[in-house]
């Protein structure tokens, strides 16, 4: 007897045909897709394994929860066929058409069928047709992205606020789209920060004063008020920090000017952004009520200008952004005392509980790094070529194992948050939670999910870099030959050789400062 084929049905609501009746209902489009595809499957004599459905997701979104679940189940060979209304419902990206429909699905023994455009991987003759469909969909995505960017650009030029989050001190005007109004509770803190700085208080001191009084930082304030906010991934994220004060003091938004477009997207295929040159920012004056008056603003900007010191090449700058606190991960800052330069963790000064503090003279750190570099060079030269290669590969493989373990943990977290979002949706449908509660809870889940997705992306990149190094081979001999007689460090050498350095707190008995150097080789 011939085995009955199992089919996975995939449905997706597209942006152009959304027609929901209620927030708690599946859209008519989704319902129609299900009806068409179930009937088609039954007519073919296939058994429906499961219906995967993503509502309110675009065809370019790679984070669709049910779509990703379908791919995992396909890899586990839980069904034989993926059935969609059109190929575009599965994906609009040509890259993913090639990766899954023409690449992995055949390897996994999965057949892909779409009803309307007659795509069927069992029919070898229509592969070019499927590729043309993918190319047309790719063009559609690119055109759509350019159109959206054009509309947003026009609105920014007109001074409308475009963004998910209002700046701390402001909130979105419920009566006028794209307009900001003052949030008085937060605005009072902003005014105090500017006033304190104008009176001579330093940025770290101001942060500490706010923390001692229990005033939540901007992210925590918005979370407490149920406002949209960008999820912080650093430790002690509820505390004010030096950079929070520093960024606030130079933000023109506080004098009523709309400044946007500081970052731009890398591509329509990714959510990643990159900084844009200042001359390309969108700046419109007088779009909303100012929190800081012009006189106070000018005084503060003049003070900042007076305190700004030019970057010096030499001992002060050689470890810039390379030295981090072993206890809290904060980047150490350079300070000068009695003619000597030191690196210290400023986090110690923002709150009693923030950090125990790290501190080391720059001259001492330079000596420790040079000693460790010479030690590594001597150990390397003592080994024969075979031993060197084995050691290098072992090091790389150990790094990869650690990264892969972390990725597994992160993916588990992503899956948990995806399931959590689906369960929240079901609770909303059943009336267990309200729409407002659903939005709040799911937003938090989504923020956490995106955070771990970022971790996965970064770890995958690190693994790719390691694979590239393994493919390139052992380049340490060239490094040894270049630096074996080095007696003094400079910025260029540190940048080339060192990824980062962790600095601990000095041991009161031995007087030694623990350091951990992470090399680039």
Coordinates of C-alpha atoms in Angstrom, one line a residue:
X1 CA 0.0 0.0 0.0
X2 CA 1.4 3.4 -1.0
X3 CA 2.2 5.7 1.9
X4 CA 0.0 8.8 2.4
X5 CA 2.1 11.9 2.1
X6 CA 2.0 14.4 4.9
X7 CA 1.7 18.1 4.0
X8 CA 2.6 21.2 6.0
X9 CA 0.4 24.1 5.1
X10 CA 1.9 27.6 5.4
X11 CA -0.2 30.8 5.4
X12 CA 0.9 34.4 5.8
X13 CA -1.0 37.7 5.8
X14 CA 0.6 40.1 3.3
X15 CA 0.7 43.9 3.8
X16 CA -1.4 44.6 0.8
X17 CA -4.4 42.4 1.5
X18 CA -4.9 42.9 5.3
X19 CA -8.6 43.0 6.0
X20 CA -9.2 42.1 9.6
X21 CA -12.6 42.5 11.2
X22 CA -11.3 42.4 14.8
X23 CA -7.9 42.3 16.4
X24 CA -8.8 38.9 17.9
X25 CA -9.8 37.3 14.6
X26 CA -7.6 35.7 12.0
X27 CA -7.7 37.9 8.9
X28 CA -10.1 36.9 6.1
X29 CA -6.9 36.5 3.9
X30 CA -5.5 33.9 6.3
X31 CA -8.8 32.1 6.5
X32 CA -9.2 32.0 2.7
X33 CA -5.6 30.7 2.4
X34 CA -6.4 27.9 4.8
X35 CA -9.6 26.9 3.1
X36 CA -8.0 26.8 -0.4
X37 CA -5.0 24.9 0.8
X38 CA -6.8 22.3 2.9
X39 CA -9.2 21.6 -0.1
X40 CA -6.2 21.3 -2.4
X41 CA -4.4 18.9 -0.1
X42 CA -7.5 16.7 0.4
X43 CA -8.0 16.6 -3.4
X44 CA -4.5 15.3 -3.8
X45 CA -5.0 12.7 -1.2
X46 CA -2.5 14.2 1.2
X47 CA -2.7 14.2 5.0
X48 CA -2.5 17.6 6.6
X49 CA 0.3 17.4 9.2
X50 CA 0.0 20.9 10.6
X51 CA -1.1 24.4 9.6
X52 CA 1.6 27.1 10.2
X53 CA 0.3 30.6 10.1
X54 CA 2.0 34.0 10.5
X55 CA -0.4 37.0 10.7
X56 CA 1.0 40.6 10.2
X57 CA 4.4 39.6 9.0
X58 CA 6.0 40.7 5.7
X59 CA 7.5 38.2 3.2
X60 CA 11.0 39.7 3.9
X61 CA 10.8 39.1 7.7
X62 CA 13.1 36.2 8.7
X63 CA 11.8 36.2 12.2
X64 CA 8.4 34.9 11.5
X65 CA 7.7 32.5 14.4
X66 CA 5.6 29.9 12.5
X67 CA 7.9 30.1 9.4
X68 CA 10.9 29.3 11.6
X69 CA 9.1 26.5 13.3
X70 CA 8.2 25.0 9.9
X71 CA 11.8 25.1 8.8
X72 CA 12.9 23.2 12.0
X73 CA 10.1 20.6 11.5
X74 CA 11.2 20.3 7.8
X75 CA 14.7 19.6 8.8
X76 CA 13.4 16.9 11.2
X77 CA 11.4 15.5 8.3
X78 CA 8.1 15.6 10.1
X79 CA 6.3 16.0 6.8
X80 CA 6.8 15.5 3.1
X81 CA 5.4 18.6 1.4
X82 CA 5.2 22.3 2.1
X83 CA 2.1 23.8 0.6
X84 CA 1.5 27.6 0.1
X85 CA -1.0 29.7 -1.8
X86 CA 1.9 31.4 -3.7
X87 CA 5.7 31.2 -3.5
X88 CA 5.7 34.8 -2.2
X89 CA 3.7 33.7 0.9
X90 CA 6.7 31.5 1.8
X91 CA 9.3 34.2 1.0
X92 CA 9.9 37.2 -1.2
X93 CA 13.7 36.9 -1.1
X94 CA 15.4 35.2 -4.0
X95 CA 18.2 34.2 -1.6
X96 CA 15.8 32.2 0.6
X97 CA 14.2 30.6 -2.5
X98 CA 17.6 29.3 -3.5
X99 CA 18.6 28.3 0.1
X100 CA 15.4 26.4 1.1
X101 CA 13.2 25.6 -1.9
X102 CA 16.1 24.7 -4.2
X103 CA 18.8 23.9 -1.7
X104 CA 17.8 22.4 1.7
X105 CA 14.3 21.1 1.0
X106 CA 15.6 18.6 -1.6
X107 CA 18.3 17.5 0.8
X108 CA 15.7 17.0 3.5
X109 CA 13.4 15.2 1.1
X110 CA 10.8 18.0 1.2
X111 CA 8.7 18.9 -1.8
X112 CA 7.5 22.5 -2.2
X113 CA 4.2 23.3 -3.9
X114 CA 2.4 26.7 -4.4
X115 CA -1.1 26.6 -5.9
X116 CA -1.7 29.9 -7.7
X117 CA 1.7 30.2 -9.5
X118 CA 2.1 26.4 -10.1
X119 CA 5.5 26.2 -8.3
X120 CA 6.3 22.5 -7.7
X121 CA 9.8 21.2 -7.0
X122 CA 8.6 17.7 -8.2
X123 CA 8.4 19.3 -11.7
X124 CA 12.0 19.9 -12.8
X125 CA 10.8 21.9 -15.7
X126 CA 9.5 24.9 -13.7
X127 CA 12.7 25.7 -11.7
X128 CA 13.4 28.8 -13.9
X129 CA 9.8 29.9 -13.3
X130 CA 10.3 29.7 -9.6
X131 CA 13.5 31.6 -9.8
X132 CA 11.8 34.3 -11.9
X133 CA 9.1 34.5 -9.3
X134 CA 11.8 34.9 -6.6
X135 CA 13.5 37.7 -8.6
X136 CA 10.2 39.6 -9.2
X137 CA 9.4 39.3 -5.5
X138 CA 12.9 40.6 -4.7
X139 CA 12.4 43.6 -6.9
X140 CA 9.0 44.2 -5.2
X141 CA 10.7 44.2 -1.8
X142 CA 13.4 46.6 -3.0
X143 CA 10.9 49.0 -4.6
X144 CA 8.7 48.9 -1.5
X145 CA 11.7 49.7 0.7
X146 CA 12.7 52.6 -1.4
X147 CA 9.1 54.0 -1.4
X148 CA 8.9 53.7 2.4
X149 CA 12.3 55.4 2.8
X150 CA 11.1 58.2 0.4
X151 CA 7.9 58.8 2.4
X152 CA 9.8 58.8 5.8
X153 CA 12.5 61.1 4.4
X154 CA 9.8 63.7 3.3
X155 CA 8.2 63.5 6.7
X156 CA 11.5 64.0 8.5
X157 CA 12.3 67.0 6.4
X158 CA 8.9 68.5 7.4
X159 CA 9.8 68.1 11.1
X160 CA 7.5 65.1 11.9
X161 CA 8.7 62.8 14.6
X162 CA 9.4 59.4 13.0
X163 CA 10.2 56.6 15.4
X164 CA 9.0 54.1 17.8
X165 CA 10.3 55.8 20.9
X166 CA 10.0 59.4 22.1
X167 CA 13.1 61.0 23.6
X168 CA 13.2 61.0 27.4
X169 CA 11.5 64.1 28.6
X170 CA 8.9 63.9 25.8
X171 CA 6.0 61.7 24.8
X172 CA 4.0 61.3 21.6
X173 CA 1.1 63.7 21.2
X174 CA -2.1 61.5 21.2
X175 CA -3.9 64.2 19.2
X176 CA -1.3 65.0 16.6
X177 CA 0.6 62.4 14.7
X178 CA 4.4 63.1 14.5
X179 CA 4.3 65.7 17.2
X180 CA 6.0 65.6 20.6
X181 CA 4.7 67.0 23.9
X182 CA 6.5 67.5 27.2
X183 CA 6.4 64.7 29.8
X184 CA 6.7 66.9 32.9
X185 CA 7.9 64.3 35.3
X186 CA 10.9 63.3 33.1
X187 CA 11.4 66.9 31.9
X188 CA 12.1 68.0 35.5
X189 CA 15.0 65.6 35.6
X190 CA 16.3 66.9 32.3
X191 CA 16.2 70.5 33.6
X192 CA 18.0 69.4 36.7
X193 CA 20.8 67.7 34.8
X194 CA 21.4 70.8 32.7
X195 CA 21.3 73.1 35.7
X196 CA 23.7 70.9 37.7
X197 CA 26.2 70.8 34.9
X198 CA 26.0 74.6 34.4
X199 CA 26.9 74.9 38.1
X200 CA 30.1 72.9 37.7
X201 CA 29.0 69.4 38.6
X202 CA 30.6 66.6 36.5
X203 CA 28.7 64.1 34.4
X204 CA 29.6 61.1 36.6
X205 CA 28.8 63.1 39.8
X206 CA 25.3 64.0 38.3
X207 CA 24.7 60.3 37.5
X208 CA 25.6 59.4 41.1
X209 CA 23.3 62.0 42.6
X210 CA 20.4 60.8 40.5
X211 CA 21.1 57.2 41.5
X212 CA 21.4 58.0 45.2
X213 CA 17.9 59.6 45.1
X214 CA 16.5 56.5 43.3
X215 CA 15.6 58.3 40.1
X216 CA 15.2 55.7 37.4
X217 CA 17.2 56.2 34.2
X218 CA 15.3 56.8 30.9
X219 CA 14.9 53.2 30.0
X220 CA 13.7 52.1 33.4
X221 CA 11.4 55.2 33.7
X222 CA 9.7 54.3 30.4
X223 CA 9.3 50.7 31.5
X224 CA 7.7 51.7 34.7
X225 CA 5.3 54.0 32.9
X226 CA 4.3 51.4 30.3
X227 CA 5.9 53.5 27.5
X228 CA 7.8 52.1 24.5
X229 CA 11.5 51.9 25.1
X230 CA 14.6 50.4 23.6
X231 CA 15.7 47.3 25.6
X232 CA 19.0 47.7 27.3
X233 CA 21.3 44.6 27.4
X234 CA 23.9 45.9 29.7
X235 CA 24.1 45.1 33.4
X236 CA 22.9 47.7 35.9
X237 CA 20.6 49.0 33.2
X238 CA 18.3 50.8 35.7
X239 CA 21.1 53.2 36.7
X240 CA 22.2 56.5 35.3
X241 CA 25.7 56.4 33.6
X242 CA 28.2 58.9 32.4
X243 CA 27.2 58.5 28.8
X244 CA 23.5 59.0 29.5
X245 CA 24.2 62.4 31.0
X246 CA 26.8 63.2 28.2
X247 CA 24.3 62.4 25.4
X248 CA 21.5 64.4 27.0
X249 CA 23.6 67.5 27.3
X250 CA 24.3 67.8 23.6
X251 CA 20.8 66.8 22.3
X252 CA 19.2 69.6 20.4
X253 CA 15.8 68.0 20.8
X254 CA 15.7 69.6 24.3
X255 CA 15.6 73.1 22.8
X256 CA 12.7 72.3 20.4
X257 CA 14.6 71.2 17.3
X258 CA 13.7 67.9 15.6
X259 CA 16.9 66.0 14.8
X260 CA 16.5 62.7 13.1
X261 CA 18.3 60.3 10.7
X262 CA 21.5 59.9 12.8
X263 CA 21.4 56.2 11.8
X264 CA 20.5 54.6 8.5
X265 CA 19.7 51.0 7.5
X266 CA 22.4 48.9 6.0
X267 CA 19.9 47.2 3.6
X268 CA 16.2 46.5 3.3
X269 CA 17.0 42.8 4.1
X270 CA 18.3 43.6 7.6
X271 CA 17.3 45.6 10.7
X272 CA 20.9 46.6 11.3
X273 CA 21.7 50.3 11.2
X274 CA 24.9 52.3 10.8
X275 CA 25.8 55.9 11.8
X276 CA 25.2 58.6 9.2
X277 CA 27.5 61.7 8.7
X278 CA 26.2 64.7 10.7
X279 CA 25.7 66.7 7.5
X280 CA 23.1 64.1 6.4
X281 CA 20.9 64.4 9.6
X282 CA 17.4 65.8 9.2
X283 CA 17.3 69.0 11.4
X284 CA 14.2 71.2 11.7
X285 CA 14.0 74.0 14.2
X286 CA 11.0 74.8 16.5
X287 CA 8.9 71.7 15.9
X288 CA 8.0 71.2 19.6
X289 CA 8.1 73.0 22.9
X290 CA 11.6 73.3 24.4
X291 CA 12.5 71.9 27.8
X292 CA 15.7 73.9 28.0
X293 CA 15.8 77.6 27.3
X294 CA 18.4 78.9 24.9
X295 CA 20.5 80.8 27.5
X296 CA 21.0 77.6 29.6
X297 CA 21.7 75.6 26.5
X298 CA 24.4 78.0 25.3
X299 CA 26.1 78.0 28.7
X300 CA 26.2 74.3 28.8
X301 CA 27.6 74.0 25.3
X302 CA 30.3 76.5 26.1
X303 CA 31.3 74.5 29.2
X304 CA 31.4 71.3 27.2
X305 CA 33.6 73.0 24.7
X306 CA 36.0 74.2 27.4
X307 CA 36.2 70.7 29.0
X308 CA 36.8 68.9 25.7
X309 CA 40.4 67.8 25.4
X310 CA 42.0 66.8 22.0
X311 CA 42.8 63.2 21.7
X312 CA 46.5 62.6 22.3
X313 CA 48.6 60.0 20.7
X314 CA 50.8 58.2 23.2
X315 CA 50.3 56.6 26.5
X316 CA 46.9 58.1 27.2
X317 CA 45.3 56.8 24.0
X318 CA 47.1 53.5 23.3
X319 CA 44.5 51.4 25.2
X320 CA 41.4 53.6 24.3
X321 CA 38.3 51.4 24.1
X322 CA 40.4 48.3 24.6
X323 CA 40.5 48.1 28.4
X324 CA 37.3 47.0 30.2
X325 CA 36.4 46.4 33.8
X326 CA 36.6 42.7 34.8
X327 CA 33.7 43.1 37.2
X328 CA 31.0 45.1 35.2
X329 CA 32.3 45.2 31.6
X330 CA 32.4 49.0 31.6
X331 CA 35.1 50.6 29.3
X332 CA 37.8 52.1 31.5
X333 CA 38.4 55.9 31.2
X334 CA 41.7 57.7 31.3
X335 CA 42.4 60.0 34.2
X336 CA 45.5 62.1 35.1
X337 CA 46.8 62.6 38.6
X338 CA 50.1 64.3 39.6
X339 CA 51.4 64.0 36.1
X340 CA 50.7 60.2 35.7
X341 CA 47.9 58.6 33.7
X342 CA 45.6 55.9 34.9
X343 CA 42.7 53.8 33.6
X344 CA 39.7 53.4 35.9
X345 CA 36.1 52.2 35.9
X346 CA 33.8 55.1 36.3
X347 CA 30.9 52.7 37.1
X348 CA 32.1 52.7 40.7
X349 CA 31.1 56.3 41.1
X350 CA 27.5 56.1 39.7
X351 CA 26.2 53.9 42.6
X352 CA 27.4 52.1 45.7
X353 CA 26.3 48.8 44.2
X354 CA 27.4 49.3 40.6
X355 CA 30.9 48.0 40.7
X356 CA 33.8 47.5 43.1
X357 CA 36.0 49.4 40.6
X358 CA 39.1 48.6 38.5
X359 CA 42.2 50.8 38.5
X360 CA 45.6 50.5 36.9
X361 CA 48.4 52.9 35.9
X362 CA 48.8 53.1 32.1
X363 CA 52.6 52.6 32.4
X364 CA 52.0 49.4 34.5
X365 CA 49.5 48.0 32.0
X366 CA 51.9 48.7 29.1
X367 CA 54.6 46.7 30.9
X368 CA 52.2 43.8 31.7
X369 CA 51.1 43.6 28.1
X370 CA 54.7 43.7 26.8
X371 CA 55.8 41.0 29.3
X372 CA 52.9 38.7 28.2
X373 CA 53.6 39.3 24.5
X374 CA 57.3 38.4 25.0
X375 CA 56.3 35.3 27.0
X376 CA 53.9 34.2 24.2
X377 CA 56.6 34.8 21.5
X378 CA 59.2 32.7 23.4
X379 CA 56.7 29.9 24.0
X380 CA 55.8 29.9 20.4
X381 CA 59.4 29.7 19.2
X382 CA 60.1 26.8 21.6
X383 CA 57.5 24.6 19.7
X384 CA 58.1 22.9 16.4
X385 CA 55.8 23.5 13.4
X386 CA 53.5 20.5 13.9
X387 CA 53.0 21.3 17.6
X388 CA 52.2 24.9 16.7
X389 CA 49.5 23.9 14.2
X390 CA 48.0 21.4 16.6
X391 CA 47.9 24.1 19.4
X392 CA 46.4 26.7 17.0
X393 CA 43.7 24.3 15.8
X394 CA 42.9 23.3 19.4
X395 CA 42.6 26.9 20.4
X396 CA 40.3 27.7 17.5
X397 CA 38.2 24.5 18.0
X398 CA 37.8 25.3 21.7
X399 CA 36.7 28.8 20.8
X400 CA 34.2 27.4 18.3
X401 CA 32.8 24.9 20.8
X402 CA 32.2 27.7 23.4
X403 CA 30.5 29.9 20.8
X404 CA 28.3 27.0 19.5
X405 CA 27.2 26.2 23.0
X406 CA 26.3 29.8 23.6
X407 CA 24.4 29.9 20.3
X408 CA 22.4 26.8 21.4
X409 CA 21.5 28.5 24.6
X410 CA 20.5 31.7 22.8
X411 CA 18.4 29.8 20.3
X412 CA 16.6 28.0 23.1
X413 CA 15.8 31.4 24.6
X414 CA 14.6 32.7 21.3
X415 CA 12.3 29.6 21.0
X416 CA 11.0 30.2 24.5
X417 CA 10.2 33.8 23.8
X418 CA 8.5 32.9 20.4
X419 CA 6.4 30.3 22.2
X420 CA 5.6 32.9 24.9
X421 CA 4.4 35.4 22.3
X422 CA 2.1 32.7 20.8
X423 CA 0.7 31.7 24.2
X424 CA 0.1 35.4 25.0
X425 CA -1.9 35.6 21.7
X426 CA -4.0 32.6 22.7
X427 CA -4.6 34.1 26.1
X428 CA -5.8 37.3 24.5
X429 CA -8.1 35.4 22.2
X430 CA -9.5 33.5 25.1
X431 CA -10.0 36.7 27.1
X432 CA -7.6 35.7 29.8
X433 CA -5.6 38.9 29.3
X434 CA -6.6 42.3 27.9
X435 CA -5.4 43.8 24.6
X436 CA -3.3 46.3 26.5
X437 CA -1.7 43.6 28.6
X438 CA -1.0 41.6 25.5
X439 CA 0.7 44.5 23.8
X440 CA 2.9 45.2 26.9
X441 CA 3.8 41.6 27.6
X442 CA 4.5 40.7 24.0
X443 CA 6.6 43.8 23.5
X444 CA 8.9 42.8 26.3
X445 CA 9.1 39.2 24.9
X446 CA 9.9 40.6 21.4
X447 CA 12.6 42.9 22.8
X448 CA 14.2 40.0 24.6
X449 CA 13.9 37.7 21.6
X450 CA 15.5 40.4 19.3
X451 CA 18.3 40.8 21.9
X452 CA 19.2 37.1 21.8
X453 CA 18.9 37.1 18.0
X454 CA 21.5 39.8 18.0
X455 CA 23.7 37.6 20.2
X456 CA 23.3 34.7 17.8
X457 CA 24.2 36.9 14.8
X458 CA 27.4 38.2 16.5
X459 CA 28.5 34.6 17.6
X460 CA 27.9 33.3 14.1
X461 CA 30.1 36.1 12.8
X462 CA 32.8 35.2 15.3
X463 CA 32.7 31.5 14.2
X464 CA 33.0 32.7 10.6
X465 CA 36.0 34.7 11.5
X466 CA 37.6 31.7 13.2
X467 CA 36.9 29.5 10.2
X468 CA 38.6 32.1 8.0
X469 CA 41.6 32.1 10.3
X470 CA 41.8 28.3 10.2
X471 CA 41.5 28.4 6.4
X472 CA 44.2 31.1 6.1
X473 CA 46.5 29.1 8.4
X474 CA 49.0 30.0 11.1
X475 CA 50.0 33.7 10.7
X476 CA 51.7 33.9 14.1
X477 CA 55.2 33.4 12.7
X478 CA 54.9 36.7 10.8
X479 CA 53.6 38.3 14.0
X480 CA 56.5 36.9 16.0
X481 CA 59.1 38.0 13.5
X482 CA 57.5 41.5 13.5
X483 CA 57.2 42.0 17.2
X484 CA 59.8 39.8 18.9
X485 CA 62.1 42.8 19.7
X486 CA 59.4 45.3 20.5
X487 CA 60.2 47.4 23.6
X488 CA 57.4 50.0 23.5
X489 CA 53.7 49.9 22.6
X490 CA 51.9 52.3 20.3
X491 CA 48.2 52.6 19.4
X492 CA 48.6 50.9 16.0
X493 CA 50.3 47.9 17.6
X494 CA 47.6 47.6 20.3
X495 CA 44.9 47.8 17.7
X496 CA 46.4 45.1 15.6
X497 CA 47.4 42.6 18.4
X498 CA 44.7 43.0 21.1
X499 CA 40.9 42.5 20.9
X500 CA 40.3 43.7 24.5
X501 CA 41.8 43.6 28.0
X502 CA 39.9 42.9 31.2
X503 CA 41.2 44.8 34.2
X504 CA 40.4 43.7 37.8
X505 CA 40.8 45.5 41.2
X506 CA 44.3 45.5 42.8
X507 CA 44.8 42.8 45.5
X508 CA 45.5 44.6 48.8
X509 CA 48.0 42.0 50.0
X510 CA 50.0 41.3 46.8
X511 CA 49.4 44.8 45.3
X512 CA 49.0 43.0 41.9
X513 CA 46.3 44.0 39.5
X514 CA 44.7 41.0 37.7
X515 CA 44.5 41.4 33.9
X516 CA 43.2 39.1 31.2
X517 CA 44.4 39.8 27.6
X518 CA 42.3 38.7 24.7
X519 CA 44.6 38.7 21.6
X520 CA 43.7 38.9 18.0
X521 CA 45.9 36.0 17.1

